[in-house]
């Protein structure tokens, strides 16, 4: 006997598997081949792609945890080939943007929270208990260490990796490792870039670019001028300059040594 509650107006694709005690509400779309385990709740406004795997206890498209939310129609849009592990919560948007978006091919581990109006790219890994507050933009191939907490409105560039337990309260530019508190530059994500086919020359260029931004003691405006002159015609230079130019919350700090108290 199947014990679940699927609204007759929900649009369920072919070969979708739905476990017992799962609730799928009205105004939900689920793509072909997706597997939804028992005890999942999918609220109105959810748009879930093909071949996703959603584990028990997950809640998708619940209303935002935002006191300004006034019941407006919004959505929670999740792409294809995502794995969403136990007890994750992904809220739908508010009137600010109208939607929360998660891209394709992401691994969202247990107890991750993605709040309203966030936009997450493709091929990301969010480790257990990572938390995104509202209005956050995350690029592609981002790895958030376990218990990383991200403040609202920040922007995390592509190919970033954060240390577990990080508190991300400033924008983190692409290609870097970020750690400590306050969140700080901890080097270039060289290993991740190598695995994704970046050339040694490109990785060296990225390292040089971030020496100007974080290690030479320059002002950001001075660093930008140096990067424009030396690397402005490279793809990596253009990406870093574009990110810096659009940063809203200010960049994270350069490396600072913090002595641990005994």
XYZ file of N, CA, C and O in Angstrom, residues 26-122:
388
model
N -0.167 21.036 -4.681
C -0.579 21.646 -5.944
C 0.534 22.564 -6.467
O 1.385 23.036 -5.706
N 0.523 22.820 -7.778
C 1.482 23.724 -8.414
C 2.921 23.264 -8.199
O 3.806 24.038 -7.846
N 3.131 21.974 -8.409
C 4.472 21.386 -8.341
C 4.746 20.689 -9.665
O 3.869 20.022 -10.217
N 5.975 20.849 -10.158
C 6.402 20.162 -11.375
C 7.656 19.349 -11.052
O 8.617 19.886 -10.483
N 7.646 18.063 -11.402
C 8.788 17.179 -11.140
C 9.165 16.484 -12.443
O 8.329 15.866 -13.098
N 10.450 16.569 -12.813
C 10.905 16.040 -14.081
C 11.091 14.533 -14.081
O 11.094 13.866 -13.033
N 11.285 13.998 -15.272
C 11.417 12.558 -15.472
C 12.571 11.970 -14.657
O 13.641 12.580 -14.532
N 12.340 10.769 -14.151
C 13.414 10.004 -13.539
C 13.821 10.430 -12.151
O 14.760 9.854 -11.578
N 13.159 11.395 -11.583
C 13.518 11.861 -10.242
C 13.025 10.863 -9.189
O 11.946 10.286 -9.315
N 13.825 10.685 -8.162
C 13.485 9.793 -7.055
C 13.265 10.633 -5.803
O 14.146 11.405 -5.400
N 12.104 10.485 -5.206
C 11.773 11.206 -3.984
C 11.538 10.175 -2.889
O 10.605 9.373 -2.964
N 12.379 10.180 -1.895
C 12.329 9.188 -0.822
C 11.153 9.472 0.119
O 10.486 10.505 0.001
N 10.903 8.588 1.092
C 9.814 8.816 2.039
C 10.006 10.090 2.878
O 11.118 10.578 3.057
N 8.879 10.602 3.366
C 8.860 11.712 4.326
C 9.489 12.989 3.772
O 10.204 13.704 4.468
N 9.215 13.278 2.521
C 9.611 14.540 1.891
C 8.358 15.389 1.732
O 7.269 14.876 1.482
N 8.501 16.706 1.878
C 7.388 17.625 1.644
C 7.801 18.605 0.551
O 8.832 19.278 0.671
N 6.987 18.691 -0.504
C 7.253 19.605 -1.615
C 6.041 20.522 -1.755
O 4.946 20.097 -2.131
N 6.259 21.787 -1.451
C 5.176 22.762 -1.393
C 4.936 23.423 -2.756
O 5.757 23.288 -3.676
N 3.806 24.169 -2.884
C 3.509 24.842 -4.150
C 4.654 25.753 -4.603
O 5.337 26.370 -3.788
N 4.809 25.833 -5.897
C 5.859 26.665 -6.483
C 7.139 25.920 -6.772
O 8.080 26.490 -7.343
N 7.214 24.644 -6.394
C 8.434 23.870 -6.651
C 8.505 23.468 -8.117
O 7.519 23.002 -8.701
N 9.675 23.620 -8.691
C 9.971 23.179 -10.052
C 11.250 22.356 -9.970
O 12.344 22.907 -9.834
N 11.130 21.051 -10.054
C 12.257 20.150 -9.852
C 12.550 19.440 -11.162
O 11.641 18.925 -11.822
N 13.817 19.400 -11.554
C 14.203 18.879 -12.853
C 14.262 17.367 -12.917
O 13.720 16.643 -12.070
N 14.982 16.893 -13.922
C 15.084 15.470 -14.203
C 16.187 14.804 -13.373
O 17.202 15.423 -13.066
N 15.967 13.549 -13.058
C 17.002 12.681 -12.468
C 17.596 13.228 -11.174
O 18.788 13.058 -10.908
N 16.785 13.893 -10.405
C 17.214 14.312 -9.067
C 16.948 13.174 -8.081
O 16.129 12.289 -8.328
N 17.622 13.238 -6.942
C 17.396 12.259 -5.873
C 17.261 13.034 -4.571
O 18.220 13.668 -4.121
N 16.075 12.984 -3.990
C 15.751 13.788 -2.816
C 15.495 12.839 -1.643
O 14.623 11.973 -1.712
N 16.239 13.026 -0.564
C 16.253 12.083 0.548
C 15.268 12.482 1.646
O 14.760 13.601 1.673
N 14.985 11.551 2.592
C 13.951 11.779 3.611
C 14.181 13.035 4.451
O 15.311 13.424 4.733
N 13.067 13.631 4.846
C 13.097 14.785 5.734
C 13.280 16.113 5.043
O 13.200 17.173 5.681
N 13.517 16.106 3.744
C 13.743 17.351 3.004
C 12.431 18.097 2.793
O 11.376 17.486 2.562
N 12.498 19.420 2.854
C 11.341 20.286 2.603
C 11.734 21.286 1.520
O 12.693 22.049 1.681
N 10.995 21.290 0.424
C 11.305 22.146 -0.714
C 10.143 23.097 -0.989
O 8.978 22.691 -1.004
N 10.482 24.357 -1.193
C 9.543 25.419 -1.586
C 8.588 25.834 -0.472
O 7.519 26.390 -0.744
N 8.986 25.640 0.782
C 8.224 26.239 1.876
C 8.338 27.762 1.796
O 9.270 28.301 1.183
N 7.407 28.454 2.422
C 7.443 29.914 2.355
C 8.705 30.439 3.037
O 9.269 29.790 3.916
N 9.181 31.617 2.628
C 10.430 32.156 3.177
C 10.337 32.442 4.667
O 9.270 32.762 5.193
N 11.480 32.354 5.311
C 11.600 32.765 6.715
C 11.966 34.249 6.743
O 13.054 34.628 7.170
N 11.056 35.053 6.261
C 11.290 36.490 6.073
C 10.022 37.218 6.498
O 8.945 37.004 5.919
N 10.148 38.083 7.485
C 8.963 38.768 8.001
C 8.331 39.699 6.981
O 7.169 40.082 7.128
N 9.064 40.069 5.937
C 8.512 40.939 4.888
C 7.670 40.163 3.890
O 6.967 40.771 3.083
N 7.743 38.843 3.933
C 6.968 38.044 2.984
C 5.486 38.226 3.252
O 5.023 38.078 4.379
N 4.732 38.543 2.182
C 3.308 38.860 2.335
C 2.417 37.901 1.558
O 1.289 38.235 1.212
N 2.943 36.706 1.284
C 2.124 35.713 0.602
C 2.142 35.815 -0.905
O 1.348 35.141 -1.577
N 3.045 36.609 -1.466
C 3.118 36.763 -2.914
C 3.507 35.443 -3.598
O 4.127 34.578 -2.991
N 3.120 35.314 -4.859
C 3.420 34.087 -5.595
C 4.890 34.068 -5.991
O 5.379 34.988 -6.653
N 5.594 33.026 -5.599
C 7.010 32.863 -5.934
C 7.283 31.382 -6.161
O 6.431 30.536 -5.920
N 8.505 31.080 -6.617
C 8.849 29.701 -6.927
C 10.184 29.297 -6.305
O 10.966 30.132 -5.854
N 10.405 27.989 -6.339
C 11.687 27.390 -5.959
C 12.070 26.467 -7.109
O 11.414 25.446 -7.328
N 13.106 26.811 -7.854
C 13.430 26.127 -9.099
C 14.743 25.354 -8.943
O 15.797 25.941 -8.688
N 14.667 24.053 -9.102
C 15.809 23.162 -8.925
C 16.051 22.431 -10.235
O 15.116 21.864 -10.819
N 17.284 22.432 -10.713
C 17.602 21.871 -12.022
C 17.695 20.360 -12.031
O 17.112 19.660 -11.201
N 18.475 19.837 -12.974
C 18.592 18.403 -13.204
C 19.763 17.800 -12.429
O 20.750 18.470 -12.132
N 19.647 16.506 -12.155
C 20.769 15.696 -11.637
C 21.301 16.183 -10.292
O 22.506 16.077 -10.024
N 20.425 16.698 -9.471
C 20.822 17.125 -8.136
C 20.563 16.027 -7.117
O 19.546 15.331 -7.174
N 21.493 15.890 -6.175
C 21.297 15.003 -5.031
C 21.108 15.883 -3.801
O 21.974 16.686 -3.463
N 19.973 15.735 -3.153
C 19.626 16.554 -1.990
C 19.413 15.587 -0.830
O 18.442 14.834 -0.793
N 20.335 15.610 0.122
C 20.346 14.597 1.166
C 19.384 14.941 2.304
O 18.585 15.873 2.212
N 19.469 14.180 3.390
C 18.450 14.189 4.427
C 18.264 15.568 5.079
O 19.220 16.258 5.407
N 16.979 15.929 5.248
C 16.571 17.073 6.083
C 17.077 18.419 5.577
O 17.291 19.344 6.371
N 17.261 18.562 4.274
C 17.582 19.875 3.717
C 16.310 20.716 3.607
O 15.201 20.186 3.471
N 16.482 22.038 3.650
C 15.366 22.960 3.460
C 15.763 23.981 2.408
O 16.794 24.650 2.531
N 14.938 24.089 1.368
C 15.175 25.043 0.286
C 13.897 25.842 0.122
O 12.874 25.327 -0.345
N 13.909 27.095 0.542
C 12.708 27.930 0.541
C 12.485 28.612 -0.799
O 13.427 28.846 -1.550
N 11.230 28.949 -1.072
C 10.952 29.695 -2.299
C 11.263 31.176 -2.105
O 11.596 31.620 -0.993
N 11.185 31.945 -3.196
C 11.609 33.335 -3.182
C 10.613 34.274 -2.525
O 9.553 33.875 -2.021
N 10.974 35.558 -2.556
C 10.087 36.636 -2.128
C 9.882 37.579 -3.318
O 10.395 37.337 -4.411
N 9.190 38.672 -3.074
C 8.971 39.647 -4.143
C 10.267 40.282 -4.626
O 10.307 40.883 -5.700
N 11.345 40.143 -3.859
C 12.620 40.748 -4.253
C 13.100 40.216 -5.599
O 13.590 40.975 -6.439
N 12.997 38.894 -5.796
C 13.411 38.329 -7.083
C 12.381 37.358 -7.640
O 12.436 37.008 -8.822
N 11.472 36.904 -6.803
C 10.410 36.019 -7.247
C 10.746 34.543 -7.224
O 9.864 33.703 -7.409
N 12.017 34.212 -6.968
C 12.352 32.796 -7.024
C 13.665 32.499 -6.317
O 14.527 33.365 -6.173
N 13.788 31.277 -5.875
C 15.048 30.698 -5.427
C 15.473 29.703 -6.495
O 14.634 28.961 -7.016
N 16.770 29.672 -6.823
C 17.235 28.853 -7.944
C 18.423 28.000 -7.509
O 19.382 28.509 -6.922
N 18.353 26.717 -7.814
C 19.484 25.797 -7.664
C 19.724 25.178 -9.033
O 18.783 24.671 -9.662
N 20.960 25.200 -9.509
C 21.274 24.752 -10.857
C 21.291 23.244 -11.012
O 20.472 22.524 -10.422
N 22.248 22.745 -11.780
C 22.322 21.333 -12.133
C 23.536 20.655 -11.501
O 24.556 21.298 -11.244
N 23.411 19.337 -11.279
C 24.553 18.497 -10.900
C 25.180 18.898 -9.566
O 26.406 18.854 -9.409
N 24.360 19.298 -8.628
C 24.846 19.683 -7.302
C 24.643 18.560 -6.290
O 23.688 17.787 -6.388
N 25.540 18.506 -5.312
C 25.380 17.621 -4.158
C 25.130 18.497 -2.940
O 26.019 19.231 -2.500
N 23.923 18.411 -2.411
C 23.518 19.178 -1.239
C 23.411 18.190 -0.085
O 22.477 17.388 -0.019
N 24.371 18.220 0.829
C 24.420 17.212 1.892
C 23.425 17.524 3.013
O 22.739 18.548 2.993
N 23.370 16.644 3.986
C 22.326 16.675 5.010
C 22.280 17.991 5.779
O 23.308 18.600 6.068
N 21.064 18.419 6.074
C 20.775 19.585 6.930
C 21.249 20.910 6.344
O 21.396 21.896 7.067
N 21.464 20.967 5.056
C 21.782 22.251 4.411
C 20.510 23.087 4.322
O 19.418 22.569 4.056
N 20.658 24.393 4.524
C 19.541 25.329 4.351
C 19.892 26.332 3.262
O 20.956 26.971 3.311
N 19.006 26.470 2.280
C 19.144 27.481 1.219
C 17.929 28.378 1.316
O 16.796 27.947 1.064
N 18.140 29.610 1.693
C 17.035 30.525 1.990
C 16.493 31.184 0.721
O 16.970 30.964 -0.398
N 15.511 32.018 0.927
C 14.783 32.686 -0.149
C 15.692 33.542 -1.041
O 16.641 34.161 -0.582
N 15.393 33.518 -2.321
C 16.030 34.393 -3.318
C 17.504 34.086 -3.560
O 18.213 34.904 -4.148
N 17.977 32.934 -3.089
C 19.347 32.534 -3.407
C 19.413 32.006 -4.836
O 18.442 31.467 -5.366
N 20.594 32.148 -5.434
C 20.863 31.569 -6.752
C 22.142 30.753 -6.637
O 23.205 31.301 -6.339
N 22.040 29.459 -6.857
C 23.176 28.540 -6.762
C 23.464 27.998 -8.155
O 22.542 27.603 -8.885
N 24.742 27.956 -8.533
C 25.132 27.513 -9.861
C 25.119 26.011 -10.018
O 24.339 25.289 -9.383
N 26.011 25.519 -10.874
C 26.096 24.102 -11.204
C 27.325 23.457 -10.563
O 28.320 24.128 -10.294
